[in-house]
XYZ file of C-alpha atoms in Angstrom:
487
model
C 139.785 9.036 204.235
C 139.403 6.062 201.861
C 135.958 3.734 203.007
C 136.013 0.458 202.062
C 132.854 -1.750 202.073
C 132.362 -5.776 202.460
C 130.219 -7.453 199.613
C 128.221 -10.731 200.578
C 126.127 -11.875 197.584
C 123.718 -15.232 197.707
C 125.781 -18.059 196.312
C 124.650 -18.242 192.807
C 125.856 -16.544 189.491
C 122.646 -14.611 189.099
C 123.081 -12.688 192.202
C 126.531 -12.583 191.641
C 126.901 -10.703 188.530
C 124.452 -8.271 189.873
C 126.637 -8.009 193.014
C 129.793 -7.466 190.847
C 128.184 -4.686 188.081
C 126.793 -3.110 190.828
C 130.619 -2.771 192.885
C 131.675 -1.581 189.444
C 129.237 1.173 189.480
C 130.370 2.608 192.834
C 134.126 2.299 193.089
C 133.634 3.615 189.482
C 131.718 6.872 190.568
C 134.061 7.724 193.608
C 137.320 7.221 194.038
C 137.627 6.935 197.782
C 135.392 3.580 197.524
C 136.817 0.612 197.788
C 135.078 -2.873 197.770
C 136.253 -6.990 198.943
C 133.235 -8.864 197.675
C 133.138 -12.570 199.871
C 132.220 -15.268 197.966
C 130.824 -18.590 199.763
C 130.898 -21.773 197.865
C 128.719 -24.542 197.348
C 130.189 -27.485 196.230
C 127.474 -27.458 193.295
C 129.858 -24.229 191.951
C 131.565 -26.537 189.152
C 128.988 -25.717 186.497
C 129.548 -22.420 186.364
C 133.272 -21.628 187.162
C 134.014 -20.744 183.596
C 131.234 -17.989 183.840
C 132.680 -17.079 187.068
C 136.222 -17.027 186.563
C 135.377 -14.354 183.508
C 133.450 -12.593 185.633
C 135.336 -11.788 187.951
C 138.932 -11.534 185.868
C 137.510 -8.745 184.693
C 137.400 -6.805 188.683
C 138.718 -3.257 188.761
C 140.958 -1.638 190.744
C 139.882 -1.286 194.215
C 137.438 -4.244 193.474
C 138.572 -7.546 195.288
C 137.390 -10.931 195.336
C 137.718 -13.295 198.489
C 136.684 -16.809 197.801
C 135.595 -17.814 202.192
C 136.406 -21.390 202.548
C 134.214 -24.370 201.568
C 132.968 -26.237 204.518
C 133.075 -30.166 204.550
C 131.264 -31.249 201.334
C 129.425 -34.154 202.874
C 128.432 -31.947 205.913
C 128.174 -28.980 203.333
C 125.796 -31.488 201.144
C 123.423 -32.747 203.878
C 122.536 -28.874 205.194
C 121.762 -28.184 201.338
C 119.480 -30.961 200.724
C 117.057 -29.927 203.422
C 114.335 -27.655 202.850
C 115.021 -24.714 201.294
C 114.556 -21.795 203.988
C 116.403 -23.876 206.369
C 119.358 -24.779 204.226
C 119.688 -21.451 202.986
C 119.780 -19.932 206.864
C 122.031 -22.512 207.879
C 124.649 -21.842 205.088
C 125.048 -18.387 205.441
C 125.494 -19.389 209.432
C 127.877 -21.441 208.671
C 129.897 -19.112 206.502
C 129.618 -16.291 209.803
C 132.794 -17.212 211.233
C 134.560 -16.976 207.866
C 133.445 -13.393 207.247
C 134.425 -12.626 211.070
C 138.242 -13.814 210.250
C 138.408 -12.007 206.656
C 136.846 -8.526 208.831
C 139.349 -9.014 212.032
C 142.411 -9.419 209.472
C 140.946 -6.483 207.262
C 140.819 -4.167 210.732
C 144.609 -4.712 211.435
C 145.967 -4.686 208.197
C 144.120 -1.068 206.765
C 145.381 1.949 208.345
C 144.434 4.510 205.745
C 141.183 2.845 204.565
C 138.002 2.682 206.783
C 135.620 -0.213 206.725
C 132.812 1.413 205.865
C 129.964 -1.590 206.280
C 128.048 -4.117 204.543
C 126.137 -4.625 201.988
C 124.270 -8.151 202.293
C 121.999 -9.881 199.472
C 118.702 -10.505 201.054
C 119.088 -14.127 201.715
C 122.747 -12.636 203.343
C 121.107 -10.747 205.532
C 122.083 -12.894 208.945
C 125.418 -11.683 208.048
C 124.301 -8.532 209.761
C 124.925 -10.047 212.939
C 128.459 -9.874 211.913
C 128.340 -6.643 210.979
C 126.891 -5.432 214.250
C 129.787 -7.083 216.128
C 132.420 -5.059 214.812
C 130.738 -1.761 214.814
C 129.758 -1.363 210.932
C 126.562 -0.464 209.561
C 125.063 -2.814 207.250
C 123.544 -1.603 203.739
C 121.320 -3.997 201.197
C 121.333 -4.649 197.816
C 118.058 -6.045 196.864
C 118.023 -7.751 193.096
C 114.969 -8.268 191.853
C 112.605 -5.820 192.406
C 110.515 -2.838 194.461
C 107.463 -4.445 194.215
C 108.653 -7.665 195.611
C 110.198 -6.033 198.443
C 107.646 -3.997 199.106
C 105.642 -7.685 199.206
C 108.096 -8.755 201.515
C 107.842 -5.728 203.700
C 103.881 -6.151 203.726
C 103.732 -9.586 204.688
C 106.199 -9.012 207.044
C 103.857 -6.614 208.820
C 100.624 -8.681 208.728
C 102.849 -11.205 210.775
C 104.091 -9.272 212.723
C 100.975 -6.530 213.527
C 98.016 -8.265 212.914
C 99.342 -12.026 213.935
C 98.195 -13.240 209.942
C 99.905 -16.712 209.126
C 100.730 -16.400 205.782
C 101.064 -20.039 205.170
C 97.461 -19.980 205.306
C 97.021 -18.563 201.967
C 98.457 -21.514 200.379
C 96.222 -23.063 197.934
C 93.798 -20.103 198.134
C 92.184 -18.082 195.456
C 92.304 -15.214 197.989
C 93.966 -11.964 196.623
C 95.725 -9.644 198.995
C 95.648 -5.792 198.844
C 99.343 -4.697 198.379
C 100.367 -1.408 199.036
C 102.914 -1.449 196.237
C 100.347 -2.912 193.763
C 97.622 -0.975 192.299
C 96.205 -3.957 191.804
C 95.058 -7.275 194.000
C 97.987 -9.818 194.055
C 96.951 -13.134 193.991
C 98.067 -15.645 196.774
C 98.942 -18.070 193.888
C 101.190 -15.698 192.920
C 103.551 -15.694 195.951
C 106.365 -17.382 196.131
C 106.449 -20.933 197.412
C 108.517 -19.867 200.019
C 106.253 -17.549 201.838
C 103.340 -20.600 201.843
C 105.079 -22.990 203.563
C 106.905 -23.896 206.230
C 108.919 -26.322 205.255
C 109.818 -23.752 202.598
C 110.947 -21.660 204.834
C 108.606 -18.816 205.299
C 109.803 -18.257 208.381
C 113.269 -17.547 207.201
C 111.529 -15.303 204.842
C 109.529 -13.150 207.476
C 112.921 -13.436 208.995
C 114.436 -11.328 206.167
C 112.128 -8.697 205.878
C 112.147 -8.081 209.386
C 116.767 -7.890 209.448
C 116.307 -5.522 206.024
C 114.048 -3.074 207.901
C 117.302 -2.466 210.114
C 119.473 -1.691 207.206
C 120.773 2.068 206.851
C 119.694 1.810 203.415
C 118.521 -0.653 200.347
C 120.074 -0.136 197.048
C 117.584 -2.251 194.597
C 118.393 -3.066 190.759
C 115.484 -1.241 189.355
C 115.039 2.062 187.954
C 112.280 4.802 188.677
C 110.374 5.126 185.280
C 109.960 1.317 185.486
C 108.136 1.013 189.306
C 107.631 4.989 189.864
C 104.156 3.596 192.076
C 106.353 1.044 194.269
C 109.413 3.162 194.989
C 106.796 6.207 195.775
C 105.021 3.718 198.125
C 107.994 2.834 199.292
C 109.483 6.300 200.070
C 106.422 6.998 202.042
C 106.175 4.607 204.425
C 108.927 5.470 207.440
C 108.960 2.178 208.697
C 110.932 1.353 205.130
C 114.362 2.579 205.398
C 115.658 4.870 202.282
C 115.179 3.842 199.039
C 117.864 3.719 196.607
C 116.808 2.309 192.512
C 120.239 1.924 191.253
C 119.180 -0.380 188.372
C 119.185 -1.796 185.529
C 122.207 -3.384 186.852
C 123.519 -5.225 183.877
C 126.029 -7.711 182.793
C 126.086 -6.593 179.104
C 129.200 -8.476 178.114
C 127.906 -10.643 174.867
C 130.724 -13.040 175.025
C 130.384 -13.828 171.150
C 133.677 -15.375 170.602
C 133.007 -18.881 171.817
C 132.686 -21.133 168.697
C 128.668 -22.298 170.197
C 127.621 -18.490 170.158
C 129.052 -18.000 167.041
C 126.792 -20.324 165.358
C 124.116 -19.171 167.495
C 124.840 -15.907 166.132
C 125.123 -16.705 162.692
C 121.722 -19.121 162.273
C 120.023 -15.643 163.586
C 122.323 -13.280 161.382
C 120.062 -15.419 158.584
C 116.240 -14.898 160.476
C 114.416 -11.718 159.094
C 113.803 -8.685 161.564
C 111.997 -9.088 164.513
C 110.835 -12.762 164.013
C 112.403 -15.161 165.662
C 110.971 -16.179 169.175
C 113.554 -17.180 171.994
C 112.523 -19.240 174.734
C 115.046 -19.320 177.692
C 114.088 -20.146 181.111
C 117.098 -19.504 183.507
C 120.303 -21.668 185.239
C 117.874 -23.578 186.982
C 114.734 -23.788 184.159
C 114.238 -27.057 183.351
C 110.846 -29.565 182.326
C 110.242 -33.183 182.110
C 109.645 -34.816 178.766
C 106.031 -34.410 178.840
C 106.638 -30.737 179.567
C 108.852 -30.487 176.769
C 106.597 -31.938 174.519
C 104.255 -29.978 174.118
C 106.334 -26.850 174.170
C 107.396 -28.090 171.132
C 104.176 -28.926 169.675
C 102.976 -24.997 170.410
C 106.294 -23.973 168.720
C 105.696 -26.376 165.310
C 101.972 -24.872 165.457
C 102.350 -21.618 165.365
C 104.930 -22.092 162.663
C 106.640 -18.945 163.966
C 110.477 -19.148 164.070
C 112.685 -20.407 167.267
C 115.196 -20.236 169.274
C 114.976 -22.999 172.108
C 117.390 -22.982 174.944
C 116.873 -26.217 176.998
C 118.530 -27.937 179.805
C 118.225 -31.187 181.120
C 116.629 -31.869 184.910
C 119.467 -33.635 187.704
C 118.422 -36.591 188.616
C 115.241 -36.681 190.509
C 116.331 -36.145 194.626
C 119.546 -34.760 193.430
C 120.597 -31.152 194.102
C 122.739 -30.480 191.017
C 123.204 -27.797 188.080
C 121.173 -28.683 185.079
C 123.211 -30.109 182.469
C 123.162 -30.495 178.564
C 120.650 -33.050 177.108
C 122.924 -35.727 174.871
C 120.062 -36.908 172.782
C 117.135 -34.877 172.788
C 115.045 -37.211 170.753
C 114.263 -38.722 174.255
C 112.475 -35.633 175.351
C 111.342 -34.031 171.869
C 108.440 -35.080 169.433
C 109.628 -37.596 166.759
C 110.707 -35.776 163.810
C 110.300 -32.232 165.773
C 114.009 -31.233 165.057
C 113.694 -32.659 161.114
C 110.191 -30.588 160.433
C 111.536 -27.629 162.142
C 115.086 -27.453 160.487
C 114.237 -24.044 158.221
C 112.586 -22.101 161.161
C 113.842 -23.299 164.261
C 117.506 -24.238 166.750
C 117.082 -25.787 169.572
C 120.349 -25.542 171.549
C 122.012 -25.883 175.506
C 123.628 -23.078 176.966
C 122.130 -19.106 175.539
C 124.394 -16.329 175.475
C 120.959 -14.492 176.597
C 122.142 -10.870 176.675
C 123.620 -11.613 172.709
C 120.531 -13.064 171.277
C 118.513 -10.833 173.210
C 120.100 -7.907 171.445
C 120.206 -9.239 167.983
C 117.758 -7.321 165.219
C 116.395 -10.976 164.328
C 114.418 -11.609 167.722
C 111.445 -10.604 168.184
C 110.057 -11.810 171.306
C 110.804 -13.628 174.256
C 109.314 -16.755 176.288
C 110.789 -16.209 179.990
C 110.862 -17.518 183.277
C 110.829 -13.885 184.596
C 113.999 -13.864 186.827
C 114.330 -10.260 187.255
C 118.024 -9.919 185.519
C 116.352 -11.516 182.464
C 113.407 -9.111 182.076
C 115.867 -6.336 183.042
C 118.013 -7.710 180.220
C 114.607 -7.705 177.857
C 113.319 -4.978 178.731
C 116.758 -3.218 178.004
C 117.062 -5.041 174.635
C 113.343 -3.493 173.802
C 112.343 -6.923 173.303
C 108.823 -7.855 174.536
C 107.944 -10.592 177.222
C 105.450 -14.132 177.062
C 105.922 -14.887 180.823
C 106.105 -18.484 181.869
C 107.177 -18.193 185.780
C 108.033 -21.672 187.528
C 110.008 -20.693 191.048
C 110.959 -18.057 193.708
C 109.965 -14.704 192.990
C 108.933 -15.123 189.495
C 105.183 -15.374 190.048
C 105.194 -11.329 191.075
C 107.280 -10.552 188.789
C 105.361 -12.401 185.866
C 102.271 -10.374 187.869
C 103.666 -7.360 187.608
C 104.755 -7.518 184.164
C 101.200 -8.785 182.712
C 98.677 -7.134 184.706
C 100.514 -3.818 186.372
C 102.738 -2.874 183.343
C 101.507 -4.128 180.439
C 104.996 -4.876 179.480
C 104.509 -8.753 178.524
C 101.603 -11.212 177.944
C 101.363 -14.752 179.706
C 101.276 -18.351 178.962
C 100.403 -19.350 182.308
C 101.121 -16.939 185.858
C 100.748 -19.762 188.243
C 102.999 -22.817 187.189
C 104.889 -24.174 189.911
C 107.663 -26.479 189.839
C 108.658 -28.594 192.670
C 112.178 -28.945 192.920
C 112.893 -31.291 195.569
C 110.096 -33.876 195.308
C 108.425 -36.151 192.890
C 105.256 -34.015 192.789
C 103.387 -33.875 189.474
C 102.645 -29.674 188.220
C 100.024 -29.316 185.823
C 101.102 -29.649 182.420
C 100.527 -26.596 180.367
C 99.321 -27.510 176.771
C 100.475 -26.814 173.093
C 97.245 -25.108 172.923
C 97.914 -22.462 175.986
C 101.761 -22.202 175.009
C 100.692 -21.455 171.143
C 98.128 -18.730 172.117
C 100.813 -17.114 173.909
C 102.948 -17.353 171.413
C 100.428 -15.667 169.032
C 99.592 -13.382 171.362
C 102.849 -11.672 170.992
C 104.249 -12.712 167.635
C 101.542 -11.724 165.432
C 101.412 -8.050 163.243
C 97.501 -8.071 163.688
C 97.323 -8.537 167.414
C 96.574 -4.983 168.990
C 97.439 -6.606 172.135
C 101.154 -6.885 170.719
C 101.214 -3.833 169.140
C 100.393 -1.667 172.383
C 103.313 -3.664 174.306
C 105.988 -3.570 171.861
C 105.803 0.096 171.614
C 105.880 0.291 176.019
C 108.673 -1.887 175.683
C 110.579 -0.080 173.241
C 109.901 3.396 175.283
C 110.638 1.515 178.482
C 113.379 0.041 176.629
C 115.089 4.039 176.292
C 114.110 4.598 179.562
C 116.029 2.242 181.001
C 119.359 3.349 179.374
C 118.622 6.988 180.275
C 118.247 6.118 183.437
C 122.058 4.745 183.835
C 123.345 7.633 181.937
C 124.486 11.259 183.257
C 121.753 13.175 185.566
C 119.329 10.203 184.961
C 117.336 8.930 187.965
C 119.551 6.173 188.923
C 122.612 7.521 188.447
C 121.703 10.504 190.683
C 120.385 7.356 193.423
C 123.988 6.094 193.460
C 125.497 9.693 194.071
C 123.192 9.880 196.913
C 123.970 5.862 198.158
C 127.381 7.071 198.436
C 126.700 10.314 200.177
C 124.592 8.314 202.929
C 127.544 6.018 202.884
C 130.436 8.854 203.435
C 128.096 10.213 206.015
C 128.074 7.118 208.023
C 132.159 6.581 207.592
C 132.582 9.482 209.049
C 130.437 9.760 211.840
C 131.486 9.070 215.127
């Protein structure tokens, strides 16, 4: 019998793409898989509908897209400008009823093909409810990493067993012992969500607590990468199985657009291995005083660039960062003239491209974990520069468990939502990352580059034929078959 299983991604193109390599992967290794992959909109989509509409005209056969219907905008609007754990719980409660029509009119219209269950993104994971209703087990894929989740799970269980309130940590210089983490995590290095309230910390223990119940977590990692979290993991039976799938890529370098082509060409002129690119994500933005003195490190350390900047919305607006239309508002005067023969500042990065071009040579991040997936892949070493969500462990775990990346600074935090002030970080901090990595004589460089570049193998092994994660998915789908057919 033919087992088809329901998709529900976070609204977002980050977990998106994930969502849709990762279908590709499965309906690719067995051909009795089907999968509908539900996509909820926000009516802040617009910006990246291009992205999206290539993304998914390239689905597969037996890979479907449903687009649920939008809510009222205002209505739609006013739940998303409230605080972030709330909004985010409310949407996906909102969408319920949507996914209950497409699974009632999927029931009466398959004869031959079995729903088989779903698999929920972790902020999806109400959608379980759903699931439960009609009888179908409900799977997760997690995408960012094990050592986050296994965070999750941990704090998760000092709520729950030992009464802890997390939000108490906030501000703190305590460090936590982490069960996935060899060593202490600092509370400054948890997301903002956890700390707060009004974050939504309780929609967070919320999570943990629903992906405990799943039959089984798929997470875009691989083994050789977190081999002390996914053991951790895989020991503890109040975890359910285990599955590192990853890297889950988008590798599509898009180079035909007529920006990436000159993109491509200014670094087709850059010697090997020395131009820095600084890119920090869809939503990765700074003020003007932020901005300059990123650029004052940069025309310091007179080490080449590639700068991708976006501009802020409007302060109390939730919107898409856009393209600046005069950055001589934000920039140094004369940056962009003294800088002409080593640097480019530009808008929009066709990351996985430049990451893979022979002329780049390191990379300042905001350590979202498909970019240092997409690094790590590339062989291209990491200064972290984390400023929301998870990116604080991740940044962690790259510096001071791996030893895959050096810092700028682990515990910037950007407010989103309010007017609050973050500390600036200086030219001076910036430029001693920047050396840090960039520079032949630093041992400290030397000893990461060559991890990277064997992590870097590792990581494409690990996709390939009898490698670790490509024997995880044959087992996903053999825990998955199991479940269709049992009664």
């Amino acid at each position: 019998m033919r087992a088809e299983l329901v998709f529900i991604p976070s609204p977002g193109m980050g977990h998106l793409v994930s969502t849709v390599e990762m279908a590709k992967q499965l309906i690719g290794r067995d051909h009795r898989l089907s999968i509908t992959v539900l996509i909820m909109k926000t009516p802040f989509d617009s910006k990246s509908k291009e992205s999206q509409s290539l993304l998914l005209a390239a689905a597969e056969e037996r890979l479907k897209f449903v687009h649920l219907p939008q809510e009222d905008e205002p209505a739609l609007k006013e739940v998303l400008s409230k605080n972030p754990g709330n909004s985010m719980s409310e949407f996906v409660n909102m969408n319920k009823q949507h996914v209950r029509d497409h699974v009632k009119k999927t029931m009466i219209s398959t004869e031959s093909t079995r729903l088989a269950g779903f698999v929920v993104d972790l902020f999806c994971a109400p959608m379980m409810d759903v699931a439960a209703e009609f009888g179908l087990p409900s799977y997760a894929f997690f995408t960012s990493s094990c050592a986050f989740l296994g965070l999750m799970f941990h704090l998760e269980t000092l709520n729950r067993d030992h009464n802890q309130d997390v939000t108490e940590l906030k501000d703190s210089d305590a460090e936590l012992e982490v069960p996935v983490f060899v060593n202490p995590v600092p509370a400054k290095a948890l997301p903002s969500m956890v700390l707060s309230e009004e974050e939504g910390s309780t929609f967070f223990l919320e999570i943990s607590k629903r992906l405990r119940e799943t039959k089984g977590i798929m997470v875009n990692t691989f083994e050789e990468l977190e081999s002390y979290a996914i053991k951790c993991l895989a020991e503890d039976d109040k975890v359910p199985p285990i599955y590192p799938v990853g890297p889950v890529l988008h590798l599509v370098k898009d180079e035909n657009k007529e920006e990436v082509m000159q993109i491509m060409k200014w670094l087709d002129d850059q010697p090997p291995s020395s131009v820095l690119f600084l890119c920090f994500g869809s939503l990765g933005t700074f003020e003007a005083d932020q901005m300059r003195e990123i650029a004052q490190a940069l025309e310091q350390s007179g080490h080449r660039f590639l700068w991708s900047v976006r501009q802020p919305p409007p302060k109390g607006k939730i919107a898409m960062p856009d393209e600046y239309q005069d950055l001589s508002e934000v920039l140094p005067e004369g940056f962009l003239e003294r800088t002409t023969e080593i640097g480019k500042v530009i808008g929009w990065a066709p990351q996985v491209a430049v990451l893979s071009h022979k002329a780049v040579g390191g990379f300042v991040s905001h350590c979202g974990w498909n970019s240092t997936l997409e690094s790590l892949h590339c062989g291209v070493p990491m200064v972290t520069w984390p400023i929301y969500a998870e990116q604080h462990i991740n940044a962690f775990q790259l510096v001071r468990e791996l030893r895959l990346a050096v810092e700028i600074k682990l515990d910037y935090v950007k407010d989103f939502r309010t007017t609050n002030k973050v500390n600036l970080v200086t030219a001076n901090v910036i430029e001693h990352g920047i050396r840090k990595l960039m520079e032949n004589e630093d041992k400290i460089k030397e000893g990461i580059k060559q991890k990277v570049k064997e992590i870097s193998e590792k990581s494409k092994t690990a996709v390939e034929e009898g490698g670790s994660s490509y024997n995880y998915i044959e087992r996903f789908i053999k825990l998955l078959m199991i479940n269709v057919h049992s009664p």
